[in-house]
Structures are given as C-alpha cells and as structure tokens.
Short mmCIF file of C-alpha atoms in Angstrom, two decimals:
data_model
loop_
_atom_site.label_atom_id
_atom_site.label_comp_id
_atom_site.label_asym_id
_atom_site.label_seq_id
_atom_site.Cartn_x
_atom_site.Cartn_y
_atom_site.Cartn_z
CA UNK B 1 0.00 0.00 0.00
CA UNK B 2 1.71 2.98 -1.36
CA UNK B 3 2.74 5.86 1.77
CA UNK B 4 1.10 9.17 1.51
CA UNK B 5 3.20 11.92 2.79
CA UNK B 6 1.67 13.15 5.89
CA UNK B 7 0.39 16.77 5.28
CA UNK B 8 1.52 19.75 7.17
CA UNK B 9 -0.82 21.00 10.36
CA UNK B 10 -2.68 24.14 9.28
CA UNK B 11 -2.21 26.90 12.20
CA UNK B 12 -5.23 29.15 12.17
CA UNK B 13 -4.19 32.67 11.54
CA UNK B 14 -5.65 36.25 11.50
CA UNK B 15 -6.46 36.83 7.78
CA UNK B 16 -5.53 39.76 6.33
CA UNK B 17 -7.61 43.35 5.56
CA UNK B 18 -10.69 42.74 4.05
CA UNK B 19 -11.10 38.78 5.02
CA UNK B 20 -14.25 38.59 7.47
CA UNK B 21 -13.11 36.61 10.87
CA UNK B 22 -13.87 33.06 11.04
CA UNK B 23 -15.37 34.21 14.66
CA UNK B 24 -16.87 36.55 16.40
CA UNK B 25 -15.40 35.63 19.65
CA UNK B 26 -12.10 35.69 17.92
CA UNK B 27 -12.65 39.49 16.57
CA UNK B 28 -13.28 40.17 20.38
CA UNK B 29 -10.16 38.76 21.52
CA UNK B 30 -7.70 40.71 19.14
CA UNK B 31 -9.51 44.20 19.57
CA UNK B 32 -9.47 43.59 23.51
CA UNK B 33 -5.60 43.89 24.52
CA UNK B 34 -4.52 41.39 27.27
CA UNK B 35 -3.75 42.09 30.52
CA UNK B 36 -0.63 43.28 31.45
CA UNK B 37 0.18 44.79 27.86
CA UNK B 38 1.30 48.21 27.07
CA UNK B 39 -1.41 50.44 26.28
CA UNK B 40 -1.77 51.65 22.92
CA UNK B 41 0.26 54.86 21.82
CA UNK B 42 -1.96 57.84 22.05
CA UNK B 43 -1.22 59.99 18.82
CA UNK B 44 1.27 62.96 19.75
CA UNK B 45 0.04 66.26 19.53
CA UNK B 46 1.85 68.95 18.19
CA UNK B 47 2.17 72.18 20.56
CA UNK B 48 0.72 75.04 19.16
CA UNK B 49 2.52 77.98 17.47
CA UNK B 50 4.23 80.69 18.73
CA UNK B 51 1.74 83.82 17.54
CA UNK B 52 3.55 85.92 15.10
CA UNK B 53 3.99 89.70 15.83
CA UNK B 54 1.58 92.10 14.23
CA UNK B 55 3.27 95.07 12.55
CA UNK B 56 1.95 97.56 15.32
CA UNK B 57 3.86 95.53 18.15
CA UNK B 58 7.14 95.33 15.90
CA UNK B 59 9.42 98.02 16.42
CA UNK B 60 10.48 99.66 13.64
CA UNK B 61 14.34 101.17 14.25
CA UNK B 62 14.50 104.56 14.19
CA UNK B 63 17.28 106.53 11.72
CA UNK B 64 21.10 105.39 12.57
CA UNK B 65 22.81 108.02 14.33
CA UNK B 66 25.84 109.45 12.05
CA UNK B 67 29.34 109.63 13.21
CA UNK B 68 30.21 111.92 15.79
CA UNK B 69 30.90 115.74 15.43
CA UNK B 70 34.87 116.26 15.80
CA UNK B 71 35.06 118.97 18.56
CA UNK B 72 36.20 122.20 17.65
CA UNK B 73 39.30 123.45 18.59
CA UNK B 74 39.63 124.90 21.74
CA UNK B 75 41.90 128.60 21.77
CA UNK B 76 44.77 128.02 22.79
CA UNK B 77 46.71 130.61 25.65
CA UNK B 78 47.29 134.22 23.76
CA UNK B 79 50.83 134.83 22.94
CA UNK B 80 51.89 137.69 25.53
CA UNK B 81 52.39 141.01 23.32
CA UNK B 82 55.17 142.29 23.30
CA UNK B 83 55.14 145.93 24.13
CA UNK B 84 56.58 148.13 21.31
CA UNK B 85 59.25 150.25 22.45
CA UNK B 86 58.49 153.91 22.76
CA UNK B 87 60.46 156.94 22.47
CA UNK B 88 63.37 156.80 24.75
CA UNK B 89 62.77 159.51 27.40
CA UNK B 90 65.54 162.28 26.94
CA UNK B 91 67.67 162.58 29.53
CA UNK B 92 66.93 164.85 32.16
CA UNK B 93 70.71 166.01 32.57
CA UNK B 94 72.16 168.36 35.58
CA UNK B 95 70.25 170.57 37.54
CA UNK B 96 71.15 174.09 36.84
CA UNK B 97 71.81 176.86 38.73
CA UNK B 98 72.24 180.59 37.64
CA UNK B 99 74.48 182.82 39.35
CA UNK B 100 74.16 186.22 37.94
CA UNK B 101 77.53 188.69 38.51
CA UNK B 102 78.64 191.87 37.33
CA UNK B 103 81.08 191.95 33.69
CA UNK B 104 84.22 191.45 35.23
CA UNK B 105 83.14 189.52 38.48
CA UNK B 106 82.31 186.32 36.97
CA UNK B 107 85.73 184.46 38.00
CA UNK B 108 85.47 186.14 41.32
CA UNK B 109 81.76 184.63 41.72
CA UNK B 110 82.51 181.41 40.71
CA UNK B 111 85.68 180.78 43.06
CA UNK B 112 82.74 181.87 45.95
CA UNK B 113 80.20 178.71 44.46
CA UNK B 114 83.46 176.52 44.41
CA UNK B 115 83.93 177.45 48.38
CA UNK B 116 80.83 177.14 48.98
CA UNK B 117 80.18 174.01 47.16
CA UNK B 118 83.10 172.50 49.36
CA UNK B 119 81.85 173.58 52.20
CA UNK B 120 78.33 171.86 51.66
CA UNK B 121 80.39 168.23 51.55
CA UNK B 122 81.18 168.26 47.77
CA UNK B 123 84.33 166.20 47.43
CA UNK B 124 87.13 168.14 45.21
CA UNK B 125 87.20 165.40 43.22
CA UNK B 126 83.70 165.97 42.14
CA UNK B 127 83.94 169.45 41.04
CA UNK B 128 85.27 170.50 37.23
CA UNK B 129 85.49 174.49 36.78
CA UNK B 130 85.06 175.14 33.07
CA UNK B 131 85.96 179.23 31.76
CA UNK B 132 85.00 180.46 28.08
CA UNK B 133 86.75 183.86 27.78
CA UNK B 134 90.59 182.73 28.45
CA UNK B 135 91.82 180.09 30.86
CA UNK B 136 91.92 180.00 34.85
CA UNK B 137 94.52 181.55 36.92
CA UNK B 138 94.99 178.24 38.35
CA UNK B 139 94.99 176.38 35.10
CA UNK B 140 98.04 178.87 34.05
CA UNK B 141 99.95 177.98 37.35
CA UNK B 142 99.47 173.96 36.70
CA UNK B 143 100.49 173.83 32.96
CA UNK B 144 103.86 175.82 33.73
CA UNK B 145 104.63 172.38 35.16
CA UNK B 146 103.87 170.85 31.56
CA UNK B 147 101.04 169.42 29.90
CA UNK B 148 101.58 165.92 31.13
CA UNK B 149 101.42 166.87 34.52
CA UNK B 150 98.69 169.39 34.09
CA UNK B 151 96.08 166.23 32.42
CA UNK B 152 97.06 164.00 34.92
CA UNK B 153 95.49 165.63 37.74
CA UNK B 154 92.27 165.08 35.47
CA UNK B 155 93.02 161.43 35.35
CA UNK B 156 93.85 161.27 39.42
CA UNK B 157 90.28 162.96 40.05
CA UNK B 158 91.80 164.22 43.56
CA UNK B 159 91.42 167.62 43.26
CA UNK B 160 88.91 170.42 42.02
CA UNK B 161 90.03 170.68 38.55
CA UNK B 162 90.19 173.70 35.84
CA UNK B 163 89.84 173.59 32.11
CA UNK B 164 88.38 175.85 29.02
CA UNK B 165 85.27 175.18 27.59
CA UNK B 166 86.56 174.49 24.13
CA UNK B 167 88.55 171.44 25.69
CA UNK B 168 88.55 168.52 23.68
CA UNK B 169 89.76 165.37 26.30
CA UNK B 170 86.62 164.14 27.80
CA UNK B 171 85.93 165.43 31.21
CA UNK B 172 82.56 164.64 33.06
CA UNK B 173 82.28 165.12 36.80
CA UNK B 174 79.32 165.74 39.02
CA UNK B 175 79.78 169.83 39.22
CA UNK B 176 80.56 172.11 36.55
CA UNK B 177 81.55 175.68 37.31
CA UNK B 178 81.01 177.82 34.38
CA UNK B 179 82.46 181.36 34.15
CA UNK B 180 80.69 183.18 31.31
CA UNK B 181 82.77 185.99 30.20
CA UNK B 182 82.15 189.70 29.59
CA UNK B 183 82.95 189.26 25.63
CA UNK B 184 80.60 186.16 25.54
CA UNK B 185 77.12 187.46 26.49
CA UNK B 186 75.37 186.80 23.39
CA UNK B 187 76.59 182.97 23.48
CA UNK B 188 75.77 182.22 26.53
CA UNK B 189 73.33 179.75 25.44
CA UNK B 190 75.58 177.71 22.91
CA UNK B 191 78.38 177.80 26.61
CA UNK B 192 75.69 176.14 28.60
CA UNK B 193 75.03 173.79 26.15
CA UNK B 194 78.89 172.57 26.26
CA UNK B 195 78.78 173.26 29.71
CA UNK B 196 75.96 170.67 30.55
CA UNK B 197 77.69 167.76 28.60
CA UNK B 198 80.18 167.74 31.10
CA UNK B 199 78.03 167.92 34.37
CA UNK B 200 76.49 164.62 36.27
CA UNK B 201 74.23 166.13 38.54
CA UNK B 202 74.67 170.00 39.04
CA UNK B 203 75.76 172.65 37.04
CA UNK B 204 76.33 176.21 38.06
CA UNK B 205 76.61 179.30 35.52
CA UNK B 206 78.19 182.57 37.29
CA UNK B 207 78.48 185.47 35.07
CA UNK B 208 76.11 187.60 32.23
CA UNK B 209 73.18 185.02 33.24
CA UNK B 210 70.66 187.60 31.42
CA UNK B 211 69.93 186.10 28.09
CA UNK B 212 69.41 182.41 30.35
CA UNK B 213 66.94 184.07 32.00
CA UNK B 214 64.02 185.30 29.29
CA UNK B 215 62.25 181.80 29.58
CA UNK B 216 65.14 180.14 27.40
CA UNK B 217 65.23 176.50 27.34
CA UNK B 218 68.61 174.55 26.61
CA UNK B 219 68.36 170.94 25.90
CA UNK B 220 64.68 170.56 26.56
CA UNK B 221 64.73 171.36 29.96
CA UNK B 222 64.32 174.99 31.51
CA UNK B 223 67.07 176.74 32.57
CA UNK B 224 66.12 178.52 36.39
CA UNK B 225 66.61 181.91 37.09
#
C-alpha cells in the first residue's frame, strides 16, 4: 500500500484586511488587549505655534545716528604782546643853577660857588670848573709844570680841577663851574650847552646870566633863574 506523505498542520491565523473573521469571539479577543500589555500609543500632539507679531507691536528702528561731530578746537593761551618800544625819554641832565655877577666879576663869583660848594660836603674830586673867555689863573699855574702833569690831575680825580670850555679830552664830573665871560654874552646859550655835557648832577653858571633868563630853554629842559 503505497505511503502518503503526511500533510503539514494548518495553524489558524488572522487573515488579512478585508477577510471577514472566522469568529466573532475571535474578533473580540484581538480588539481587547490582554492584561498586562502596554497600552496603545496615544497619537502625539503637536504644541501650538508661537503667535507671530503684528506690525503695530514690531518696532520699527528709528534713523542710525551718524558719526560723531569732531570737537572744535579749543583757543589756545594768547601769545603775551610784546610791548613796542616807545620813544626813549631824553635825559633829564644836571640841575642848573644861575648865578648872575657883574662883567668882570664872573671868576670872582665862581671861586665863591666853588667854596661854597666844598663847604656843603662836595668832594674836590667831584667838582670841574670850566671858563669860556681865556683860561683860569689856576689852570696857568698847573700847565707851567707841563702838559703831562697838568692832564694828569684830570686822570687822578683828587682835586677840584680847571679847564676851558673848548677842551677837547673828555671830562665829566658831578659839578661844573662855568664862568661866562664879559665878551661872551650873546653865546651864553651855545656855553651852557657845552657846559651841561660835562656835568652829572649839578651845574652852576656865574656870570652875564641875562639872556638864560628870558624863559630860554637849553636841551629841553628849563634853565632857572
């Protein structure tokens, strides 16, 4: 008797979409989860939005500001000015005193101020008698001794000392004695003028004073009567 191969057992199984269930008990049981199975995965649900801005609550930025302003240049100290110079004050030069004398009596007179100028403190030193009508007595007497001898008592400054106007070695002490003579009254003026160039503080005219005193001026500066 010929062997039939034995057939293959048949599992039921859940048919596929669309194939009605054998059962309706069996339906139940695959719908109804068993006990002690995870539950079924509840769909996820997406979180909402975030709400867009409306153009009235989005801020709009204002104009850029542009680059700063350089700051302008502060002054800077003035330069001190420098004061132009003005004209240079002429100097005022000696006081002067007039001694007015009779013609003749203007060596006499002036010998008296030379006394008298001693007397007051003056140091003989400081004291240069000047003549313009001939030379002193005492100038005579010191150049018989010669010339040399006769400047260097100028040079020594020891003694009162006696000269002409018209002398042409510089001289300049602080009192000159000036004897105006009788043939020299209508250059008195021009004698004072040489006269003054040779005094420091003080210079004293004894002789024809009268053209000095009609409100002459020598020098820029009035001469006293």
């Amino acid at each position: 008797m010929p062997v039939f191969p034995e057939e293959p057992e048949i599992h039921e199984s859940i048919p596929g979409p669309g194939v009605p269930f054998p059962r309706e008990s069996d339906a139940q049981a695959l719908s109804t989860p068993a006990a002690g199975s995870a539950s079924p995965v509840s769909p996820t649900v997406e979180a909402p939005a975030a709400a867009r801005p409306t153009p009235a609550s989005v801020q709009v930025p204002g104009p850029r500001p542009g680059p700063p302003r350089p700051a302008a240049p502060r002054p800077g100290p003035r330069a001190a000015q420098i004061p132009k110079p003005g004209p240079r004050p002429t100097p005022a030069g000696p006081t002067v005193q007039l001694v007015p004398s009779a013609v003749g009596a203007a060596l006499e007179r002036a010998d008296e101020a030379v006394d008298l100028l001693l007397e007051s403190g003056r140091e003989p030193g400081d004291i240069l008698v000047l003549t313009s009508d001939g030379p002193h007595p005492w100038q005579q007497h010191e150049m018989s001794f010669g010339e040399d001898h006769y400047w260097a008592q100028l040079a020594e400054g020891g003694d009162v000392f006696y000269a002409d106007l018209a002398l042409t070695r510089p001289a300049r002490r602080e009192v000159v004695v000036l004897v105006l003579g009788a043939s020299e009254p209508g250059r008195a003026v021009l004698a004072l003028e040489k006269a003054r160039t040779h005094a420091a503080s003080l210079l004293v005219v004894c002789g024809t004073t009268a053209q000095l005193t009609e409100g002459s001026a020598v020098g820029g500066q009035p001469v006293p009567a």
